[in-house]
Short mmCIF file of N, CA and C in Angstrom, two decimals:
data_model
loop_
_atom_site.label_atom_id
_atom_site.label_comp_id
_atom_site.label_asym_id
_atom_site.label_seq_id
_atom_site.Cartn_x
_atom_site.Cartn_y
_atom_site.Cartn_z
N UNK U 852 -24.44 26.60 -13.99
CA UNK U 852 -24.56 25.32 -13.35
C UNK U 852 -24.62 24.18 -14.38
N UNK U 853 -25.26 24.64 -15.77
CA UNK U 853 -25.18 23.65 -16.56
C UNK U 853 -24.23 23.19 -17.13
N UNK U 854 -22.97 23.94 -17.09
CA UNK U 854 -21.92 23.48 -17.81
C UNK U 854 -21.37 22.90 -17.09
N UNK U 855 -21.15 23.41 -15.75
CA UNK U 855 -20.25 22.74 -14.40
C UNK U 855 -21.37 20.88 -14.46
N UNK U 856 -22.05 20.74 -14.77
CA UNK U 856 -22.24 20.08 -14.89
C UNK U 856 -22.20 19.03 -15.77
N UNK U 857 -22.28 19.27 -17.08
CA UNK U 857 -21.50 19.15 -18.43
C UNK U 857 -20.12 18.50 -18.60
N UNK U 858 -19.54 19.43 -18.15
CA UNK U 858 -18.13 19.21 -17.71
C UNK U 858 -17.47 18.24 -16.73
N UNK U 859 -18.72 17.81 -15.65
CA UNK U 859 -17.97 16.99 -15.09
C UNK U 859 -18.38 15.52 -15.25
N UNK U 860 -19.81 15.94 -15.66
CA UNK U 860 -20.17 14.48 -16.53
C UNK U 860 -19.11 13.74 -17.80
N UNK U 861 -19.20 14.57 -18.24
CA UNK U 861 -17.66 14.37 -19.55
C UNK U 861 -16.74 13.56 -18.86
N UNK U 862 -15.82 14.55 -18.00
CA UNK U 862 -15.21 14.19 -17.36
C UNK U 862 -15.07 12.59 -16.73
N UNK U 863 -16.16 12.69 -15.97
CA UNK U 863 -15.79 11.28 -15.08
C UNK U 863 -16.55 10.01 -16.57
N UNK U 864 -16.78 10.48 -17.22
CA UNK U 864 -17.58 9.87 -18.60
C UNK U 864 -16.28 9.05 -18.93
N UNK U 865 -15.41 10.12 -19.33
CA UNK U 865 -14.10 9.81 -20.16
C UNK U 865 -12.99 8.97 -18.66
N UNK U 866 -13.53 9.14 -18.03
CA UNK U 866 -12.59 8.27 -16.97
C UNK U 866 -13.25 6.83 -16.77
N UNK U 867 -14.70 6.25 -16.69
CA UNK U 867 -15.34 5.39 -16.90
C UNK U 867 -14.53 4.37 -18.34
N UNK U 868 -15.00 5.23 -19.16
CA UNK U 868 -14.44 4.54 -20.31
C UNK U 868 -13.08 3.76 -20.93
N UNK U 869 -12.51 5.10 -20.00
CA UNK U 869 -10.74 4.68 -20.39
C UNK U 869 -10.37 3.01 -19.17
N UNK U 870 -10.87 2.75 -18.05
CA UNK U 870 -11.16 2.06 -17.26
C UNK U 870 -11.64 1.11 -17.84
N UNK U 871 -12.58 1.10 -18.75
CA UNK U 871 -13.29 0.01 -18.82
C UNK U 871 -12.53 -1.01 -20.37
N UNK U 872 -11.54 0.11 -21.15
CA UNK U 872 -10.58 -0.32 -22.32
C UNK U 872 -9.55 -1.09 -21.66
N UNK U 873 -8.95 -0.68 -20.26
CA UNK U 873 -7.93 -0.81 -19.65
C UNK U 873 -8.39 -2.57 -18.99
N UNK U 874 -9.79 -2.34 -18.57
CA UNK U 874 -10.34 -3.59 -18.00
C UNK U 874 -10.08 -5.08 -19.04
N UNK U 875 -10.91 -4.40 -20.40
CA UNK U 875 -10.78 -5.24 -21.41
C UNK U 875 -9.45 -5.88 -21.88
N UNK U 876 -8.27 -4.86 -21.85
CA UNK U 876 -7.15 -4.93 -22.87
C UNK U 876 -6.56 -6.11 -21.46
N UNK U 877 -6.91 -5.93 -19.91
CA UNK U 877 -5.64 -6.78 -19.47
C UNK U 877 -6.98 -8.38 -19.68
N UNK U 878 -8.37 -8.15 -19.52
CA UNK U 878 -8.60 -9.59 -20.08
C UNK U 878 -8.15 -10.15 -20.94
N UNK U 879 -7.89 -9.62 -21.93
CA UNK U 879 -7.46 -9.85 -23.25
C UNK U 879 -5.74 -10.66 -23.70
N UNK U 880 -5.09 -9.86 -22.54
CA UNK U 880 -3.64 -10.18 -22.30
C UNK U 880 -3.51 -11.71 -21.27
N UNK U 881 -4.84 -11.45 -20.24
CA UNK U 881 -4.73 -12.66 -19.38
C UNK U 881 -4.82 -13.97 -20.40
N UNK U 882 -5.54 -13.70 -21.13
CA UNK U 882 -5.90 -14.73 -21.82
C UNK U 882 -5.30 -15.55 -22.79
N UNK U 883 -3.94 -14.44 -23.58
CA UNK U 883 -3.20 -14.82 -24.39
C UNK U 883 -2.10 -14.86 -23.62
N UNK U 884 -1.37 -14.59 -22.52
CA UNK U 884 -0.29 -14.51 -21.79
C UNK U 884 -0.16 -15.74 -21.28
N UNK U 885 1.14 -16.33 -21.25
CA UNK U 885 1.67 -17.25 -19.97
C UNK U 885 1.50 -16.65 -18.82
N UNK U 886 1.09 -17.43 -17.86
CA UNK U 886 1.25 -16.85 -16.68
C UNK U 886 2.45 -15.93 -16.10
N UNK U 887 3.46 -16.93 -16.98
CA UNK U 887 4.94 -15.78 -15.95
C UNK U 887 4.86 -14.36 -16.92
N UNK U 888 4.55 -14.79 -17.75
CA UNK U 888 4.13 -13.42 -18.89
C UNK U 888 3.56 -12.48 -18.43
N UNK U 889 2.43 -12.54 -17.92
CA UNK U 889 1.40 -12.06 -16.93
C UNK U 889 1.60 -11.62 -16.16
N UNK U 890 2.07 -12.17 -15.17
CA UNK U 890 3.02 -11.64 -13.94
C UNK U 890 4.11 -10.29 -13.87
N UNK U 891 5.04 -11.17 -15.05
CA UNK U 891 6.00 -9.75 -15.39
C UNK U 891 5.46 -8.72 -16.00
N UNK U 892 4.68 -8.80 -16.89
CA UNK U 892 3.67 -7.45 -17.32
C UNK U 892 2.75 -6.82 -16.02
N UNK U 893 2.19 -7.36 -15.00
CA UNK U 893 1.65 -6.65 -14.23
C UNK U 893 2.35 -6.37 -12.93
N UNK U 894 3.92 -6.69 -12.72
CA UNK U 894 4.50 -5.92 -12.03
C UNK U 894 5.40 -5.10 -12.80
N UNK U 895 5.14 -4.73 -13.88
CA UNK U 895 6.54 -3.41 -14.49
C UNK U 895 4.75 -2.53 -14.75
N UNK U 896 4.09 -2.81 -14.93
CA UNK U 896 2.94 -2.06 -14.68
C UNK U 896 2.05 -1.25 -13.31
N UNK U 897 2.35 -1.95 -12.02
CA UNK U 897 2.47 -1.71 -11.13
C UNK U 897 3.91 -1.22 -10.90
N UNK U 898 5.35 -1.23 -10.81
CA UNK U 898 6.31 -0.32 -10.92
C UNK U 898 5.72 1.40 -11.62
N UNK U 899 5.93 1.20 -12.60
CA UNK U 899 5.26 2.21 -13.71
C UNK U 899 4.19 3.35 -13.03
N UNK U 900 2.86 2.63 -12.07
CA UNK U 900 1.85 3.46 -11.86
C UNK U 900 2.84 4.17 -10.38
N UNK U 901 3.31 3.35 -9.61
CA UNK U 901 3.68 3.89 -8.32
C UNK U 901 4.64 5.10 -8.77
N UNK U 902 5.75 4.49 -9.62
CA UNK U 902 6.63 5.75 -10.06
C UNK U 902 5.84 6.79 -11.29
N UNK U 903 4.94 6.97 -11.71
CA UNK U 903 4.07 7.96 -12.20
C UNK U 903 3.65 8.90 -11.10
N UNK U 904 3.16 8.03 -10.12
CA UNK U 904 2.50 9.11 -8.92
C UNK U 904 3.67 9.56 -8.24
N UNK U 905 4.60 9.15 -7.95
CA UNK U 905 5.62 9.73 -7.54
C UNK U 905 5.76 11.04 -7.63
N UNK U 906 6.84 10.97 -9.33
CA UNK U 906 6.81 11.70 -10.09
C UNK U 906 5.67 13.13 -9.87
N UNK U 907 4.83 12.75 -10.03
CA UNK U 907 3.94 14.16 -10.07
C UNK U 907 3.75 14.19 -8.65
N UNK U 908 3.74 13.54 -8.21
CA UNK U 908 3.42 14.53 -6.65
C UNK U 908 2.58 15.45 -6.16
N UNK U 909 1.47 15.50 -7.04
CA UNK U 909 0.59 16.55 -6.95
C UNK U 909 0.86 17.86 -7.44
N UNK U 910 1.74 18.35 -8.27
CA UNK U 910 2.57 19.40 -8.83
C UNK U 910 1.65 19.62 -9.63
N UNK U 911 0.90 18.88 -10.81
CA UNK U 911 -0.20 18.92 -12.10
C UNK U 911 -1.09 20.19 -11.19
N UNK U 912 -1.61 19.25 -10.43
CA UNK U 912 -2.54 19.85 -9.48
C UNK U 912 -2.83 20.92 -9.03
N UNK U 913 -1.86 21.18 -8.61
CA UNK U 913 -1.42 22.74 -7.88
C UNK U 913 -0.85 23.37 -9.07
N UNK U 914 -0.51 23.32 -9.96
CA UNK U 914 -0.10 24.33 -11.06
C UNK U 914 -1.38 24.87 -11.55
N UNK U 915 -1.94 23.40 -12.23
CA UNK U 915 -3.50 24.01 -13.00
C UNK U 915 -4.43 24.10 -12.09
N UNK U 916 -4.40 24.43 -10.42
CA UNK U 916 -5.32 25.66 -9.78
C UNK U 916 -4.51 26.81 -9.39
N UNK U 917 -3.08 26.94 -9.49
CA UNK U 917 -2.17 28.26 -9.70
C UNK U 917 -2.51 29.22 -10.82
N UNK U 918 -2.63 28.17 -12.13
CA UNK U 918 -2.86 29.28 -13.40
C UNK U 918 -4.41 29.56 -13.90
N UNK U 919 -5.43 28.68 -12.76
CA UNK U 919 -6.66 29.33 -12.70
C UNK U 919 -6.73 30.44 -11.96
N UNK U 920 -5.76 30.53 -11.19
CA UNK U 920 -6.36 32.08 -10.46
C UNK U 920 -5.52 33.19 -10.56
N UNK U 921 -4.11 32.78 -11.42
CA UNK U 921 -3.71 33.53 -12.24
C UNK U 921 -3.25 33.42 -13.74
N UNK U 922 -4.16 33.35 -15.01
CA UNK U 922 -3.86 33.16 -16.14
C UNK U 922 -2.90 33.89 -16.86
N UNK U 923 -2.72 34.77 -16.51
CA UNK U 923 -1.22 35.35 -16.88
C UNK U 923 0.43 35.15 -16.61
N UNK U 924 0.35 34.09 -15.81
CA UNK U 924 1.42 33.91 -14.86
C UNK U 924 1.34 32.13 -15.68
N UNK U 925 0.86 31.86 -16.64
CA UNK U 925 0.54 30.11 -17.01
C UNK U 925 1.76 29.89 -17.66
N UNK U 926 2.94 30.25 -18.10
CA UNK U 926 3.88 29.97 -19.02
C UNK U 926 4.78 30.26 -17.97
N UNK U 927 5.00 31.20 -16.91
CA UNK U 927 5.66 30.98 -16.06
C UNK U 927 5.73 29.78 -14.99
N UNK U 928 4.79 29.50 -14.70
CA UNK U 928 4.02 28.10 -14.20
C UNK U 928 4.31 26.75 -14.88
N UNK U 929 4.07 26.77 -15.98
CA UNK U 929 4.39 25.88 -16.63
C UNK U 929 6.00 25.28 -16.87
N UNK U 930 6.27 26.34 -17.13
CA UNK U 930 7.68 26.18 -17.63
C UNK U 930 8.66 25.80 -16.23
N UNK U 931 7.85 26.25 -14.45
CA UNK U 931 8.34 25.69 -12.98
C UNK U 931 7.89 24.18 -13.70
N UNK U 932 7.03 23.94 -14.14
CA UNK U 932 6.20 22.54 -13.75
C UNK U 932 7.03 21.26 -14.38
N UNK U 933 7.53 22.10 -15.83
CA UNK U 933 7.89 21.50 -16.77
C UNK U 933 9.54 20.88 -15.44
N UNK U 934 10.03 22.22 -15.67
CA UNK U 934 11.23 21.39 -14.76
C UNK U 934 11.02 20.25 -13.46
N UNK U 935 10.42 21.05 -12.74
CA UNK U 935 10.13 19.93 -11.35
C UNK U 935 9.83 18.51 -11.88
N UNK U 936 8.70 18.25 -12.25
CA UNK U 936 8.20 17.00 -13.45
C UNK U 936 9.56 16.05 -14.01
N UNK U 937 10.50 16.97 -14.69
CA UNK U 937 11.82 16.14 -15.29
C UNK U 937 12.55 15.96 -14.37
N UNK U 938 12.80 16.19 -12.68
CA UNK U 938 13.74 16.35 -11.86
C UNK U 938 12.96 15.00 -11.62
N UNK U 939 11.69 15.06 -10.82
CA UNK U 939 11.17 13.93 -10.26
C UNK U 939 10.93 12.87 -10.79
N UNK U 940 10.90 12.86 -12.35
CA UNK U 940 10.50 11.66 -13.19
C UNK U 940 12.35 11.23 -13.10
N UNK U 941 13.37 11.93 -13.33
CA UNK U 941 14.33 11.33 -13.51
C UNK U 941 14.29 10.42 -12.28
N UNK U 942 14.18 11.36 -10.49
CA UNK U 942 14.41 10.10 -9.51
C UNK U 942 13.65 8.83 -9.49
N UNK U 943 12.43 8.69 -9.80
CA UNK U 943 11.55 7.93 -10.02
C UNK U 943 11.93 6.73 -10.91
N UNK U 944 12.40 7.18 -12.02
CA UNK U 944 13.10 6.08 -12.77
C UNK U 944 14.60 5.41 -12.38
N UNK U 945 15.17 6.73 -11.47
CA UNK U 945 16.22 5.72 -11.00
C UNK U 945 15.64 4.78 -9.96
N UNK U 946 14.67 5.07 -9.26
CA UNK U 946 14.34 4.31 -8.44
C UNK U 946 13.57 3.13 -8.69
N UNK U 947 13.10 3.17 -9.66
CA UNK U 947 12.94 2.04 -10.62
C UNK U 947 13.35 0.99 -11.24
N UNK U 948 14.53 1.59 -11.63
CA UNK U 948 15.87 0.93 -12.23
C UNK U 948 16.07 0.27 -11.04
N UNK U 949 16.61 0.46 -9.70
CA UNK U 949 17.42 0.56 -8.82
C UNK U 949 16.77 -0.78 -8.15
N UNK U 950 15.27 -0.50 -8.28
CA UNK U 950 14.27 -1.63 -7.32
C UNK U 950 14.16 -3.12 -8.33
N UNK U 951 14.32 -3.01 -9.72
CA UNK U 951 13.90 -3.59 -10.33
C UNK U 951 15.52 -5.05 -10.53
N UNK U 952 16.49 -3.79 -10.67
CA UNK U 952 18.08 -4.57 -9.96
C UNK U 952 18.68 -5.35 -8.77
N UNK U 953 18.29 -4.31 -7.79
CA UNK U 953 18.32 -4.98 -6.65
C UNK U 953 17.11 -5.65 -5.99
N UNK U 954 15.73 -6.33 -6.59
CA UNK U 954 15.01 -6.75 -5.89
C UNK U 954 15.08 -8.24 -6.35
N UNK U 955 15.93 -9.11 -6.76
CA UNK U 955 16.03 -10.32 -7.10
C UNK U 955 15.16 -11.00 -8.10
N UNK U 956 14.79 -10.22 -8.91
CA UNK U 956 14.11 -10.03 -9.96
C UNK U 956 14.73 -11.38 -11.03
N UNK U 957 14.00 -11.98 -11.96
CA UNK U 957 14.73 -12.53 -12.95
C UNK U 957 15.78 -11.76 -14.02
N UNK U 958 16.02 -12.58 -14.80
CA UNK U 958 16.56 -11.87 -16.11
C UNK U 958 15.62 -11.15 -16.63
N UNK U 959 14.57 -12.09 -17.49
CA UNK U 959 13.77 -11.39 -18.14
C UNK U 959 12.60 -10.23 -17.53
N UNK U 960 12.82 -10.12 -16.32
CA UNK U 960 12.03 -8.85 -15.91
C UNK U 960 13.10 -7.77 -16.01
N UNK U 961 14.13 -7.50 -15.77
CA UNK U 961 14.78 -6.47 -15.36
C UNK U 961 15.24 -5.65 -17.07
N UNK U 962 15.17 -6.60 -17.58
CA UNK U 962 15.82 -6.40 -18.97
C UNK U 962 14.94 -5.37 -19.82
#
């Protein structure tokens, strides 16, 4: 129990933290950014997170509780994961591309 506990303290520890760099770094950007600067950085950043989740689809997920309950089977697993991952990141980025072209976007965003 103590480690499960350990572990998830860590855990959400290291998720706190990374949050709170992420908090700092866009004050930091608000502050030195033009506004349209600003703007275009926090929608190719918002693009970016939606097509990340895409992309994985929950596949991470279900692999690493696949090769917890079978550790012998993890390189077979992996190596499904590895592909699916490059299939879906490719559509993701076309769809990216695709939204970022056809959504009447400026120059300097699309570029």
């Amino acid at each position: 129990m103590r480690r499960l506990l350990a572990n998830t303290t860590a855990f959400y520890g290291a998720q706190l933290l990374a949050r709170l760099i992420n908090f700092g770094y866009l004050l930091v950007l608000a502050r030195t950014l033009v506004p349209d600067a600003f703007g275009h950085l926090n929608l190719a950043l918002s693009v970016l997170v939606i097509a990340d989740t895409c992309a994985d689809l929950g596949l991470s997920r279900l692999a690493l509780r696949e090769m917890s309950r079978d550790p012998e089977a993890a390189s077979r697993y992996l190596s499904a994961l590895s592909v699916l991952k490059a299939l879906t990141a490719a559509l993701c980025y076309a769809g990216s591309v695709a939204f970022a072209w056809f959504g009447g976007y400026p120059a300097e965003v699309t570029a």
